[in-house]
């Protein structure tokens, strides 16, 4: 079930669609307990993060045979080693030596075909095989074949690498992504781009920051200077009502309004100076020609209305791939405890070829940093408000439908004994 | 930061801003703007804006990845106006309204060429 606005006329007075009910969701108040309960967080760790497919990185992070990276996934208390072997196969392992449990690879990334434990020198090939045990003869019935690195299920969709901590995942990545995987297949992502990364560690439940990116209702009030001028309109759409709200099984997306006539204000001299570069959007860093290809994809900006600023697509549970006239970026919202989060924002952009383009990118980076700061500070305040116990439910309007859908899906995973049941 | 950083000939008027605003990464430029007073940000913004087109024209003569030291110094100073603009053109104060500083946020990887 899904809904999109059919023409721009409707938007003049704001969207009159009811995305919430068209997606089959209830309209009542929603419990805030899972944002503040340590017990529910422990359950999320097992039921959700222990069973769902989780995004771990892009294939470009493993550019060559023998490339690898290591990432900590705090919510699973795991250090994950992701490798590309000589044949090009990408695999993930627990980054833990089979001898006595030490962490194996100690650098965040690099290129090597084998890994040697710093403790006693046990050595593994990057396909996980144990190939060397110093003074092996002094062990008792050691079977090296059975002592390779503990593997973690891995699969790839459109260059995005996912892992699953179930020893044998109940569903494949393809089944897990379902119709989302079909709608967004083939979006032209430019893979020779550089990445800009903003990381934030802060004191709020992970869902609060995911929720912040799930609606534009807060943009005029929360980001009055950094975003609102381009993402709302003082007359046509002053509350930044969305163009579309869609669900795809476990996953969801919304299309945010954008003022197609936005120009830098006359006194925004640096913005005007920097934006003489031909980007697809004043608020992006991708070049126009690439953005035209992105916009042509049927899944991107499904309404095809010109008054569009971004699609937020939220892959359950904690990953966003967002498309905009300025390019694309991803969010990883990683819980580190019930009330702390590590957020990784990765923005793709071309490598600058001129001084002015590099200045435009600096301005873009600065704007993003400030948006992150506004949202993080805001989430920390919400966490305090919720932990005070003053309210037990939150009120969600139609433009906040993605939050309702997220909590609805999370509830099912929290309750269900099997993934198959959770996905019904 | 190197001890002696000088600007190319013709840009001496910007020398007073070098010590504070010339930084190697996007993240450090963000920090510097966030810590500065509005008066200092405005002062740098006005001076650098007045010379920005000149600076861009001058720097365009060099490859981005192989700039002489004095040109690199000017380039980094120019990039800092991207940060100053956030305060001057958007917030009209050094940092976002109702925001915390310091905070646990970093531009851990900036754009190539003096982004860190």
Short mmCIF file of C-alpha atoms in Angstrom, two decimals:
data_model
loop_
_atom_site.label_atom_id
_atom_site.label_comp_id
_atom_site.label_asym_id
_atom_site.label_seq_id
_atom_site.Cartn_x
_atom_site.Cartn_y
_atom_site.Cartn_z
CA UNK A 1 0.00 0.00 0.00
CA UNK A 2 1.39 3.34 -0.89
CA UNK A 3 0.53 6.81 -1.94
CA UNK A 4 2.05 9.64 -3.85
CA UNK A 5 0.70 13.06 -4.68
CA UNK A 6 -0.63 13.20 -8.19
CA UNK A 7 -0.12 16.79 -9.12
CA UNK A 8 1.41 19.94 -7.91
CA UNK A 9 -1.95 21.67 -7.50
CA UNK A 10 -2.63 19.67 -4.37
CA UNK A 11 0.53 20.98 -2.83
CA UNK A 12 -0.51 24.60 -3.04
CA UNK A 13 -2.46 24.14 0.17
CA UNK A 14 -0.24 21.31 1.42
CA UNK A 15 -0.75 17.63 0.87
CA UNK A 16 -4.30 16.39 1.44
CA UNK A 17 -3.33 12.75 1.02
CA UNK A 18 -3.38 10.47 3.99
CA UNK A 19 -0.19 8.49 3.62
CA UNK A 20 -0.58 6.86 7.05
CA UNK A 21 -3.89 5.14 6.43
CA UNK A 22 -3.05 4.34 2.82
CA UNK A 23 -0.09 2.40 4.18
CA UNK A 24 -2.47 0.48 6.46
CA UNK A 25 -1.16 2.01 9.67
CA UNK A 26 -3.12 3.03 12.77
CA UNK A 27 -3.48 6.68 13.68
CA UNK A 28 -3.42 6.59 17.49
CA UNK A 29 -0.68 7.76 19.87
CA UNK A 30 2.50 5.63 19.94
CA UNK A 31 4.44 4.36 22.96
CA UNK A 32 7.84 5.94 23.71
CA UNK A 33 8.95 3.10 25.99
CA UNK A 34 11.49 1.63 23.56
CA UNK A 35 13.36 4.96 23.52
CA UNK A 36 14.12 4.88 27.24
CA UNK A 37 13.97 1.30 28.47
CA UNK A 38 17.26 -0.57 29.04
CA UNK A 39 15.29 -3.85 29.07
CA UNK A 40 13.68 -3.21 25.70
CA UNK A 41 17.08 -2.23 24.33
CA UNK A 42 18.47 -5.62 25.37
CA UNK A 43 15.60 -7.21 23.50
CA UNK A 44 16.27 -5.06 20.41
CA UNK A 45 19.89 -6.22 20.47
CA UNK A 46 18.79 -9.83 20.08
CA UNK A 47 15.48 -9.71 18.24
CA UNK A 48 16.32 -6.93 15.78
CA UNK A 49 20.09 -6.47 15.43
CA UNK A 50 20.74 -10.16 16.03
CA UNK A 51 18.44 -11.23 13.17
CA UNK A 52 18.10 -8.42 10.58
CA UNK A 53 20.44 -7.84 7.66
CA UNK A 54 22.66 -4.89 8.57
CA UNK A 55 24.59 -2.57 6.27
CA UNK A 56 28.33 -2.72 6.95
CA UNK A 57 29.98 -0.87 4.03
CA UNK A 58 30.28 -0.22 0.32
CA UNK A 59 32.19 -2.37 -2.16
CA UNK A 60 34.38 0.66 -2.95
CA UNK A 61 35.81 0.29 0.56
CA UNK A 62 37.37 -2.95 -0.73
CA UNK A 63 38.85 -1.64 -4.00
CA UNK A 64 41.34 -4.46 -4.73
CA UNK A 65 41.96 -8.15 -4.08
CA UNK A 66 43.25 -8.38 -0.47
CA UNK A 67 41.58 -5.12 0.62
CA UNK A 68 39.91 -5.31 4.02
CA UNK A 69 38.23 -3.16 6.64
CA UNK A 70 37.28 -3.65 10.27
CA UNK A 71 34.22 -2.11 11.90
CA UNK A 72 32.93 -2.28 15.45
CA UNK A 73 29.24 -3.06 15.72
CA UNK A 74 28.66 -2.08 19.33
CA UNK A 75 25.06 -3.25 19.47
CA UNK A 76 26.32 -6.79 18.87
CA UNK A 77 29.55 -6.21 20.83
CA UNK A 78 31.26 -7.36 17.65
CA UNK A 79 34.40 -6.45 15.79
CA UNK A 80 33.74 -7.37 12.15
CA UNK A 81 36.46 -8.04 9.59
CA UNK A 82 35.31 -7.70 5.98
CA UNK A 83 37.71 -8.95 3.31
CA UNK A 84 38.02 -9.31 -0.42
CA UNK A 85 40.09 -12.35 -1.35
CA UNK A 86 42.27 -12.97 -4.41
CA UNK A 87 39.26 -14.22 -6.37
CA UNK A 88 37.36 -11.04 -5.53
CA UNK A 89 34.94 -12.71 -3.11
CA UNK A 90 33.77 -10.49 -0.26
CA UNK A 91 33.34 -12.17 3.13
CA UNK A 92 32.80 -11.10 6.72
CA UNK A 93 34.20 -12.70 9.86
CA UNK A 94 34.30 -12.09 13.54
CA UNK A 95 37.66 -10.38 13.95
CA UNK A 96 38.58 -12.81 16.69
CA UNK A 97 41.43 -15.31 16.87
CA UNK A 98 40.28 -18.90 17.37
CA UNK A 99 43.15 -19.60 19.80
CA UNK A 100 42.26 -17.50 22.84
CA UNK A 101 39.90 -14.86 21.52
CA UNK A 102 42.12 -11.86 20.91
CA UNK A 103 41.15 -9.33 18.27
CA UNK A 104 43.01 -10.16 15.06
CA UNK A 105 43.27 -7.23 12.61
CA UNK A 106 44.17 -4.08 14.48
CA UNK A 107 44.04 -1.47 11.71
CA UNK A 108 40.69 -0.06 10.50
CA UNK A 109 41.49 -0.90 6.87
CA UNK A 110 44.31 -1.93 4.56
CA UNK A 111 45.46 -4.52 2.10
CA UNK A 112 46.76 -7.94 3.09
CA UNK A 113 46.14 -11.54 2.17
CA UNK A 114 46.69 -12.93 5.64
CA UNK A 115 46.28 -11.82 9.23
CA UNK A 116 48.54 -12.78 12.11
CA UNK A 117 47.37 -12.54 15.70
CA UNK A 118 49.60 -10.20 17.71
CA UNK A 119 49.33 -12.49 20.76
CA UNK A 120 50.86 -15.85 19.69
CA UNK A 121 51.13 -15.50 15.94
CA UNK A 122 48.25 -17.66 14.72
CA UNK A 123 47.80 -16.78 11.05
CA UNK A 124 44.69 -16.77 8.85
CA UNK A 125 44.16 -16.31 5.16
CA UNK A 126 41.69 -13.55 4.17
CA UNK A 127 39.15 -16.24 3.26
CA UNK A 128 39.11 -17.19 6.94
CA UNK A 129 41.26 -20.36 6.83
CA UNK A 130 43.68 -20.93 9.67
CA UNK A 131 47.03 -21.51 7.95
CA UNK A 132 49.66 -21.18 10.64
CA UNK A 133 50.04 -22.16 14.29
CA UNK A 134 53.48 -21.61 15.84
CA UNK A 135 54.75 -24.64 17.74
CA UNK A 136 51.68 -26.56 16.62
CA UNK A 137 53.10 -29.88 17.84
CA UNK A 138 52.61 -28.88 21.45
CA UNK A 139 48.81 -28.64 21.04
CA UNK A 140 46.54 -31.63 21.61
CA UNK A 141 44.54 -32.94 18.62
CA UNK A 142 44.40 -29.49 17.00
CA UNK A 143 42.29 -29.56 13.81
CA UNK A 144 43.19 -26.42 11.88
CA UNK A 145 40.41 -27.04 9.35
CA UNK A 146 37.84 -26.46 12.07
CA UNK A 147 39.55 -23.42 13.52
CA UNK A 148 39.14 -20.85 10.78
CA UNK A 149 37.72 -17.44 11.60
CA UNK A 150 34.07 -17.53 12.58
CA UNK A 151 32.23 -16.33 9.52
CA UNK A 152 29.30 -13.92 9.39
CA UNK A 153 26.69 -14.24 6.63
CA UNK A 154 27.36 -11.64 3.94
CA UNK A 155 25.51 -10.55 0.83
CA UNK A 156 25.62 -7.57 -1.50
CA UNK A 157 22.85 -5.46 -3.05
CA UNK A 158 23.73 -2.71 -5.55
CA UNK A 159 27.24 -2.43 -4.08
CA UNK A 160 25.98 -2.16 -0.48
CA UNK A 161 27.45 -4.92 1.69
CA UNK A 162 25.12 -6.38 4.32
CA UNK A 163 25.83 -8.86 7.10
CA UNK A 164 23.59 -11.00 9.26
CA UNK A 165 24.57 -12.23 12.71
CA UNK A 166 22.31 -15.28 12.67
CA UNK A 167 24.56 -18.35 12.19
CA UNK A 168 22.25 -19.32 9.34
CA UNK A 169 20.04 -16.38 8.36
CA UNK A 170 16.38 -17.32 8.27
CA UNK A 171 15.83 -15.12 5.21
CA UNK A 172 18.11 -14.12 2.37
CA UNK A 173 19.04 -10.48 1.80
CA UNK A 174 16.86 -10.54 -1.31
CA UNK A 175 13.83 -11.67 0.68
CA UNK A 176 14.64 -9.20 3.43
CA UNK A 177 14.79 -6.25 1.03
CA UNK A 178 11.71 -7.45 -0.85
CA UNK A 179 10.06 -4.86 -3.08
CA UNK A 180 12.43 -2.14 -1.84
CA UNK A 181 15.28 -4.01 -3.51
CA UNK A 182 13.36 -4.06 -6.78
CA UNK A 183 12.22 -0.44 -6.77
CA UNK A 184 15.69 0.95 -6.10
CA UNK A 185 17.69 -1.52 -8.20
CA UNK A 186 19.72 0.18 -10.87
CA UNK A 187 19.79 3.69 -9.40
CA UNK A 188 22.87 5.17 -11.06
CA UNK A 189 25.35 5.67 -8.22
CA UNK A 190 28.61 7.15 -9.37
CA UNK A 191 31.20 4.88 -7.84
CA UNK A 192 34.33 6.86 -8.61
CA UNK A 193 33.26 9.56 -6.22
CA UNK A 194 35.06 10.46 -3.06
CA UNK A 195 33.30 10.17 0.28
CA UNK A 196 32.92 12.81 2.93
CA UNK A 197 32.17 11.39 6.37
CA UNK A 198 30.65 13.08 9.39
CA UNK A 199 30.53 11.04 12.60
CA UNK A 200 28.62 11.89 15.74
CA UNK A 201 28.55 10.24 19.15
CA UNK A 202 25.81 11.52 21.40
CA UNK A 203 23.45 10.82 24.27
CA UNK A 204 20.16 9.74 22.77
CA UNK A 205 18.45 6.54 21.68
CA UNK A 206 19.35 5.56 18.09
CA UNK A 207 15.74 5.78 16.95
CA UNK A 208 15.56 9.48 17.76
CA UNK A 209 18.07 10.42 15.10
CA UNK A 210 16.57 7.98 12.60
CA UNK A 211 13.20 9.61 13.32
CA UNK A 212 14.66 13.07 12.70
CA UNK A 213 15.50 12.07 9.14
CA UNK A 214 12.13 10.39 8.65
CA UNK A 215 10.13 13.60 8.45
CA UNK A 216 10.46 17.16 7.18
CA UNK A 217 7.83 18.59 9.55
CA UNK A 218 10.68 19.73 11.85
CA UNK A 219 12.71 21.44 9.14
CA UNK A 220 11.17 24.95 9.21
CA UNK A 221 11.50 25.16 13.01
CA UNK A 222 14.68 23.16 13.66
CA UNK A 223 16.79 24.16 10.65
CA UNK A 224 15.49 27.66 9.89
CA UNK A 225 18.69 28.90 8.27
CA UNK A 226 20.57 25.78 7.18
CA UNK A 227 17.77 23.91 5.38
CA UNK A 228 14.35 25.55 5.55
CA UNK A 229 14.94 28.11 2.78
CA UNK A 230 15.33 25.31 0.24
CA UNK A 231 13.08 22.67 1.78
CA UNK A 232 9.93 24.58 2.59
CA UNK A 233 8.10 27.53 1.06
CA UNK A 234 6.67 30.44 3.05
CA UNK A 235 3.45 30.35 1.04
CA UNK A 236 3.18 27.11 -0.91
CA UNK A 237 4.36 24.66 1.71
CA UNK A 238 5.29 26.32 4.97
CA UNK A 239 5.21 23.10 7.02
CA UNK A 240 7.33 21.16 4.53
CA UNK A 241 4.64 18.57 3.87
CA UNK A 242 5.96 15.56 1.95
CA UNK A 243 5.22 14.70 -1.67
CA UNK A 244 5.01 10.98 -1.03
CA UNK A 245 5.08 8.43 1.76
CA UNK A 246 5.64 4.83 0.77
CA UNK A 247 6.20 1.50 2.46
CA UNK A 248 7.91 -1.60 1.07
CA UNK A 249 7.38 -4.42 3.54
CA UNK A 250 9.91 -3.71 6.30
CA UNK A 251 11.25 -0.61 4.60
CA UNK A 252 9.93 2.85 3.76
CA UNK A 253 10.57 6.13 2.02
CA UNK A 254 9.29 9.65 1.77
CA UNK A 255 9.84 12.38 -0.78
CA UNK A 256 10.58 15.78 0.68
CA UNK A 257 9.35 19.00 -0.82
CA UNK A 258 11.91 21.40 -2.23
CA UNK A 259 11.46 24.89 -3.51
CA UNK A 260 12.44 24.61 -7.18
CA UNK A 261 12.82 28.37 -7.41
CA UNK A 262 15.19 28.66 -4.48
CA UNK A 263 18.06 31.01 -5.16
CA UNK A 264 20.68 32.12 -2.69
CA UNK A 265 19.55 35.26 -0.85
CA UNK A 266 21.29 38.44 -2.07
CA UNK A 267 23.32 38.81 1.14
CA UNK A 268 24.51 35.19 1.10
CA UNK A 269 27.66 36.21 -0.68
CA UNK A 270 29.72 33.11 -0.05
CA UNK A 271 26.87 30.78 -0.95
CA UNK A 272 26.54 32.73 -4.23
CA UNK A 273 30.27 32.72 -4.80
CA UNK A 274 30.57 28.99 -4.18
CA UNK A 275 27.46 28.02 -6.07
CA UNK A 276 28.60 29.29 -9.42
CA UNK A 277 29.52 25.64 -9.84
CA UNK A 278 27.05 23.70 -11.93
CA UNK A 279 25.72 21.27 -9.37
CA UNK A 280 22.37 19.53 -9.66
CA UNK A 281 21.12 21.54 -6.72
CA UNK A 282 22.27 24.57 -4.80
CA UNK A 283 22.23 22.39 -1.73
CA UNK A 284 24.31 19.56 -3.16
CA UNK A 285 27.72 18.86 -4.61
CA UNK A 286 27.00 16.50 -7.49
CA UNK A 287 27.30 17.73 -11.05
CA UNK A 288 24.11 18.42 -13.02
CA UNK A 289 24.62 15.80 -15.65
CA UNK A 290 24.97 13.00 -13.08
CA UNK A 291 21.93 14.26 -11.23
CA UNK A 292 19.81 14.11 -14.40
CA UNK A 293 20.57 10.41 -14.68
CA UNK A 294 19.67 9.92 -11.02
CA UNK A 295 16.38 11.80 -11.41
CA UNK A 296 15.39 9.74 -14.44
CA UNK A 297 15.21 6.53 -12.37
CA UNK A 298 11.54 5.67 -11.72
CA UNK A 299 12.18 4.91 -8.03
CA UNK A 300 13.78 8.28 -7.36
CA UNK A 301 11.33 11.15 -6.72
CA UNK A 302 8.42 8.85 -7.67
CA UNK A 303 6.00 11.77 -8.14
CA UNK A 304 8.46 13.33 -10.63
CA UNK A 305 7.26 16.72 -9.36
CA UNK A 306 9.85 19.45 -9.83
CA UNK A 307 9.29 20.70 -6.25
CA UNK A 308 11.40 17.88 -4.83
CA UNK A 309 14.42 18.11 -2.55
CA UNK A 310 15.22 14.55 -1.45
CA UNK A 311 14.00 10.99 -1.01
CA UNK A 312 14.75 9.49 2.35
CA UNK A 313 14.74 5.72 1.97
CA UNK A 314 14.98 3.85 5.24
CA UNK A 315 16.09 0.23 5.17
CA UNK A 316 15.03 -1.53 8.35
CA UNK A 317 16.33 -1.25 10.97
CA UNK A 318 19.01 1.48 10.96
CA UNK A 319 20.18 2.42 7.48
CA UNK A 320 19.17 5.24 5.11
CA UNK A 321 20.06 5.71 1.48
CA UNK A 322 18.93 9.18 0.50
CA UNK A 323 18.74 10.57 -3.01
CA UNK A 324 18.59 14.26 -3.89
CA UNK A 325 19.07 16.62 -6.81
CA UNK A 326 22.50 17.18 -5.27
CA UNK A 327 23.59 13.53 -5.19
CA UNK A 328 23.20 10.75 -2.64
CA UNK A 329 24.27 10.03 0.90
CA UNK A 330 23.78 7.34 3.54
CA UNK A 331 23.11 7.32 7.27
CA UNK A 332 24.04 4.55 9.67
CA UNK A 333 22.35 4.94 13.05
CA UNK A 334 24.18 2.57 15.40
CA UNK A 335 23.00 2.13 18.96
CA UNK A 336 25.84 1.97 21.49
CA UNK A 337 23.52 1.65 24.52
CA UNK A 338 19.84 2.33 25.18
CA UNK A 339 20.55 6.06 25.33
CA UNK A 340 23.72 6.57 23.28
CA UNK A 341 24.26 6.46 19.54
CA UNK A 342 27.02 6.53 16.95
CA UNK A 343 25.83 8.10 13.72
CA UNK A 344 27.84 7.87 10.50
CA UNK A 345 26.82 10.14 7.63
CA UNK A 346 28.62 9.37 4.35
CA UNK A 347 28.19 11.81 1.49
CA UNK A 348 29.34 11.01 -2.03
CA UNK A 349 30.66 13.79 -4.21
CA UNK A 350 32.98 14.21 -7.18
CA UNK A 351 36.63 15.03 -6.60
CA UNK A 352 37.03 18.76 -7.14
CA UNK A 353 38.81 19.85 -10.31
CA UNK A 354 38.79 23.60 -9.67
CA UNK A 355 39.35 25.88 -6.70
CA UNK A 356 35.78 27.16 -6.84
CA UNK A 357 34.37 23.62 -6.85
CA UNK A 358 36.48 22.79 -3.82
CA UNK A 359 35.15 25.91 -2.09
CA UNK A 360 31.60 24.83 -2.92
CA UNK A 361 32.34 21.47 -1.30
CA UNK A 362 33.72 23.17 1.81
CA UNK A 363 30.55 25.22 2.08
CA UNK A 364 28.47 22.06 1.57
CA UNK A 365 30.49 20.22 4.25
CA UNK A 366 30.05 23.15 6.63
CA UNK A 367 26.29 23.23 6.05
CA UNK A 368 26.01 19.48 6.66
CA UNK A 369 28.08 19.72 9.83
CA UNK A 370 25.72 22.35 11.14
CA UNK A 371 22.62 20.33 10.27
CA UNK A 372 24.11 17.36 12.13
CA UNK A 373 24.84 19.59 15.11
CA UNK A 374 21.29 20.92 15.15
CA UNK A 375 19.83 17.41 15.03
CA UNK A 376 22.19 15.88 17.59
CA UNK A 377 21.61 18.63 20.12
CA UNK A 378 17.88 18.30 19.55
CA UNK A 379 17.93 14.50 20.06
CA UNK A 380 19.79 14.88 23.36
CA UNK A 381 17.06 17.20 24.58
CA UNK A 382 14.33 14.74 23.52
CA UNK A 383 16.11 11.90 25.33
CA UNK A 384 16.06 13.92 28.55
CA UNK A 385 12.42 14.76 28.03
CA UNK A 386 11.45 11.13 27.45
CA UNK A 387 13.55 9.75 30.31
CA UNK A 388 11.83 12.17 32.69
CA UNK A 389 8.73 10.02 32.34
CA UNK A 390 6.56 13.09 31.71
CA UNK A 391 4.94 11.51 28.66
CA UNK A 392 4.30 7.86 27.78
CA UNK A 393 3.11 8.23 24.22
CA UNK A 394 3.87 10.51 21.32
CA UNK A 395 1.48 12.05 18.81
CA UNK A 396 2.37 11.55 15.17
CA UNK A 397 0.90 13.45 12.26
CA UNK A 398 0.61 12.16 8.71
CA UNK A 399 3.96 13.64 7.66
CA UNK A 400 5.58 11.59 10.44
CA UNK A 401 4.27 8.34 9.02
CA UNK A 402 7.70 6.76 8.56
CA UNK A 403 8.26 6.85 12.33
CA UNK A 404 4.96 5.07 12.87
CA UNK A 405 5.90 2.43 10.30
CA UNK A 406 9.36 1.97 11.84
CA UNK A 407 7.91 1.38 15.30
CA UNK A 408 5.24 -0.91 13.89
CA UNK A 409 7.86 -3.10 12.18
CA UNK A 410 10.14 -3.01 15.21
CA UNK A 411 7.27 -4.18 17.43
CA UNK A 412 6.71 -7.16 15.19
CA UNK A 413 10.38 -8.15 15.31
CA UNK A 414 10.47 -7.69 19.08
CA UNK A 415 7.51 -10.06 19.52
CA UNK A 416 8.03 -12.65 16.80
CA UNK A 417 9.83 -15.92 17.54
CA UNK A 418 10.90 -16.34 13.93
CA UNK A 419 11.92 -13.92 11.22
CA UNK A 420 9.31 -15.40 8.91
CA UNK A 421 6.65 -14.45 11.43
CA UNK A 422 8.14 -10.97 11.92
CA UNK A 423 8.03 -10.37 8.18
CA UNK A 424 4.35 -11.26 7.75
CA UNK B 1 50.47 24.07 11.58
CA UNK B 2 53.81 25.33 10.40
CA UNK B 3 55.44 28.17 12.24
CA UNK B 4 55.91 30.54 9.33
CA UNK B 5 53.14 30.68 6.81
CA UNK B 6 53.05 33.46 4.34
CA UNK B 7 50.63 34.39 1.63
CA UNK B 8 51.50 35.02 -2.01
CA UNK B 9 52.49 38.49 -3.04
CA UNK B 10 49.49 40.75 -3.41
CA UNK B 11 47.55 39.10 -0.57
CA UNK B 12 49.52 40.60 2.33
CA UNK B 13 46.39 42.34 3.61
CA UNK B 14 45.04 38.93 4.67
CA UNK B 15 48.15 38.02 6.71
CA UNK B 16 46.55 38.92 10.10
CA UNK B 17 44.03 36.09 9.60
CA UNK B 18 46.52 33.36 8.75
CA UNK B 19 47.42 32.22 12.26
CA UNK B 20 43.85 31.57 13.29
CA UNK B 21 42.05 30.59 10.10
CA UNK B 22 44.61 28.62 8.06
CA UNK B 23 43.94 25.01 9.06
CA UNK B 24 44.67 21.69 7.36
CA UNK B 25 41.25 20.05 7.54
CA UNK B 26 37.55 20.85 7.19
CA UNK B 27 37.01 19.68 10.74
CA UNK B 28 39.60 22.08 12.17
CA UNK B 29 38.07 24.98 10.22
CA UNK B 30 34.70 24.07 11.74
CA UNK B 31 36.25 24.07 15.22
CA UNK B 32 37.89 27.45 14.67
CA UNK B 33 34.66 29.07 13.52
CA UNK B 34 32.71 27.49 16.37
CA UNK B 35 35.14 28.87 18.97
CA UNK B 36 35.47 32.37 17.52
CA UNK B 37 33.55 35.46 18.54
CA UNK B 38 31.04 36.84 16.07
CA UNK B 39 33.13 39.98 15.79
CA UNK B 40 36.22 38.01 14.73
CA UNK B 41 34.24 35.86 12.30
CA UNK B 42 32.68 38.93 10.69
CA UNK B 43 36.04 40.66 10.44
CA UNK B 44 37.64 37.67 8.66
CA UNK B 45 34.56 37.15 6.49
CA UNK B 46 34.56 40.77 5.27
CA UNK B 47 38.27 40.81 4.50
CA UNK B 48 38.34 37.41 2.78
CA UNK B 49 35.15 38.00 0.82
CA UNK B 50 36.61 41.18 -0.62
CA UNK B 51 39.56 39.18 -1.98
CA UNK B 52 37.80 35.86 -2.74
CA UNK B 53 37.48 36.26 -6.51
CA UNK B 54 41.10 37.45 -6.70
CA UNK B 55 42.19 34.44 -4.66
CA UNK B 56 40.25 32.00 -6.86
CA UNK B 57 41.74 33.53 -9.99
CA UNK B 58 45.26 33.38 -8.53
CA UNK B 59 44.91 29.78 -7.30
CA UNK B 60 43.46 28.51 -10.56
CA UNK B 61 46.96 28.68 -12.02
CA UNK B 62 48.08 25.74 -9.84
CA UNK B 63 47.09 22.07 -9.80
CA UNK B 64 44.98 21.38 -6.70
CA UNK B 65 47.31 18.65 -5.49
CA UNK B 66 50.61 20.46 -6.06
CA UNK B 67 50.36 24.00 -4.83
CA UNK B 68 53.38 25.95 -3.68
CA UNK B 69 53.35 26.60 0.09
CA UNK B 70 52.19 30.20 -0.16
CA UNK B 71 49.38 29.32 -2.57
CA UNK B 72 48.32 26.43 -0.31
CA UNK B 73 48.20 28.88 2.58
CA UNK B 74 45.89 31.17 0.60
CA UNK B 75 43.77 28.20 -0.51
CA UNK B 76 43.23 27.08 3.08
CA UNK B 77 42.38 30.63 4.10
CA UNK B 78 39.86 30.83 1.26
CA UNK B 79 38.26 27.54 2.33
CA UNK B 80 37.74 28.94 5.83
CA UNK B 81 35.23 31.42 4.45
CA UNK B 82 32.96 28.43 3.75
CA UNK B 83 32.76 28.02 7.53
CA UNK B 84 32.59 31.72 8.33
CA UNK B 85 29.61 32.02 5.98
CA UNK B 86 27.57 29.61 8.11
CA UNK B 87 27.82 32.04 11.04
CA UNK B 88 27.43 35.25 9.03
CA UNK B 89 24.90 34.26 6.40
CA UNK B 90 22.85 31.62 8.20
CA UNK B 91 22.89 31.82 11.97
CA UNK B 92 23.95 35.47 12.47
CA UNK B 93 25.84 34.08 15.45
CA UNK B 94 28.90 31.80 15.73
CA UNK B 95 26.98 28.52 16.06
CA UNK B 96 23.55 27.05 15.48
CA UNK B 97 20.90 28.30 17.91
CA UNK B 98 20.38 26.06 20.96
CA UNK B 99 23.41 23.93 20.06
CA UNK B 100 26.08 22.50 22.34
CA UNK B 101 29.79 23.20 22.11
CA UNK B 102 32.00 21.30 22.46
CA UNK B 103 30.12 18.35 20.99
CA UNK B 104 30.92 14.82 19.85
CA UNK B 105 30.67 15.52 16.12
CA UNK B 106 33.51 15.46 13.61
CA UNK B 107 33.99 15.79 9.90
CA UNK B 108 36.17 12.69 10.05
CA UNK B 109 36.82 12.70 6.32
CA UNK B 110 36.59 15.99 4.45
CA UNK B 111 36.63 16.60 0.70
CA UNK B 112 39.94 15.93 -1.05
CA UNK B 113 42.51 18.77 -1.03
CA UNK B 114 42.86 20.17 2.48
CA UNK B 115 39.73 18.48 3.79
CA UNK B 116 41.52 15.92 5.99
#
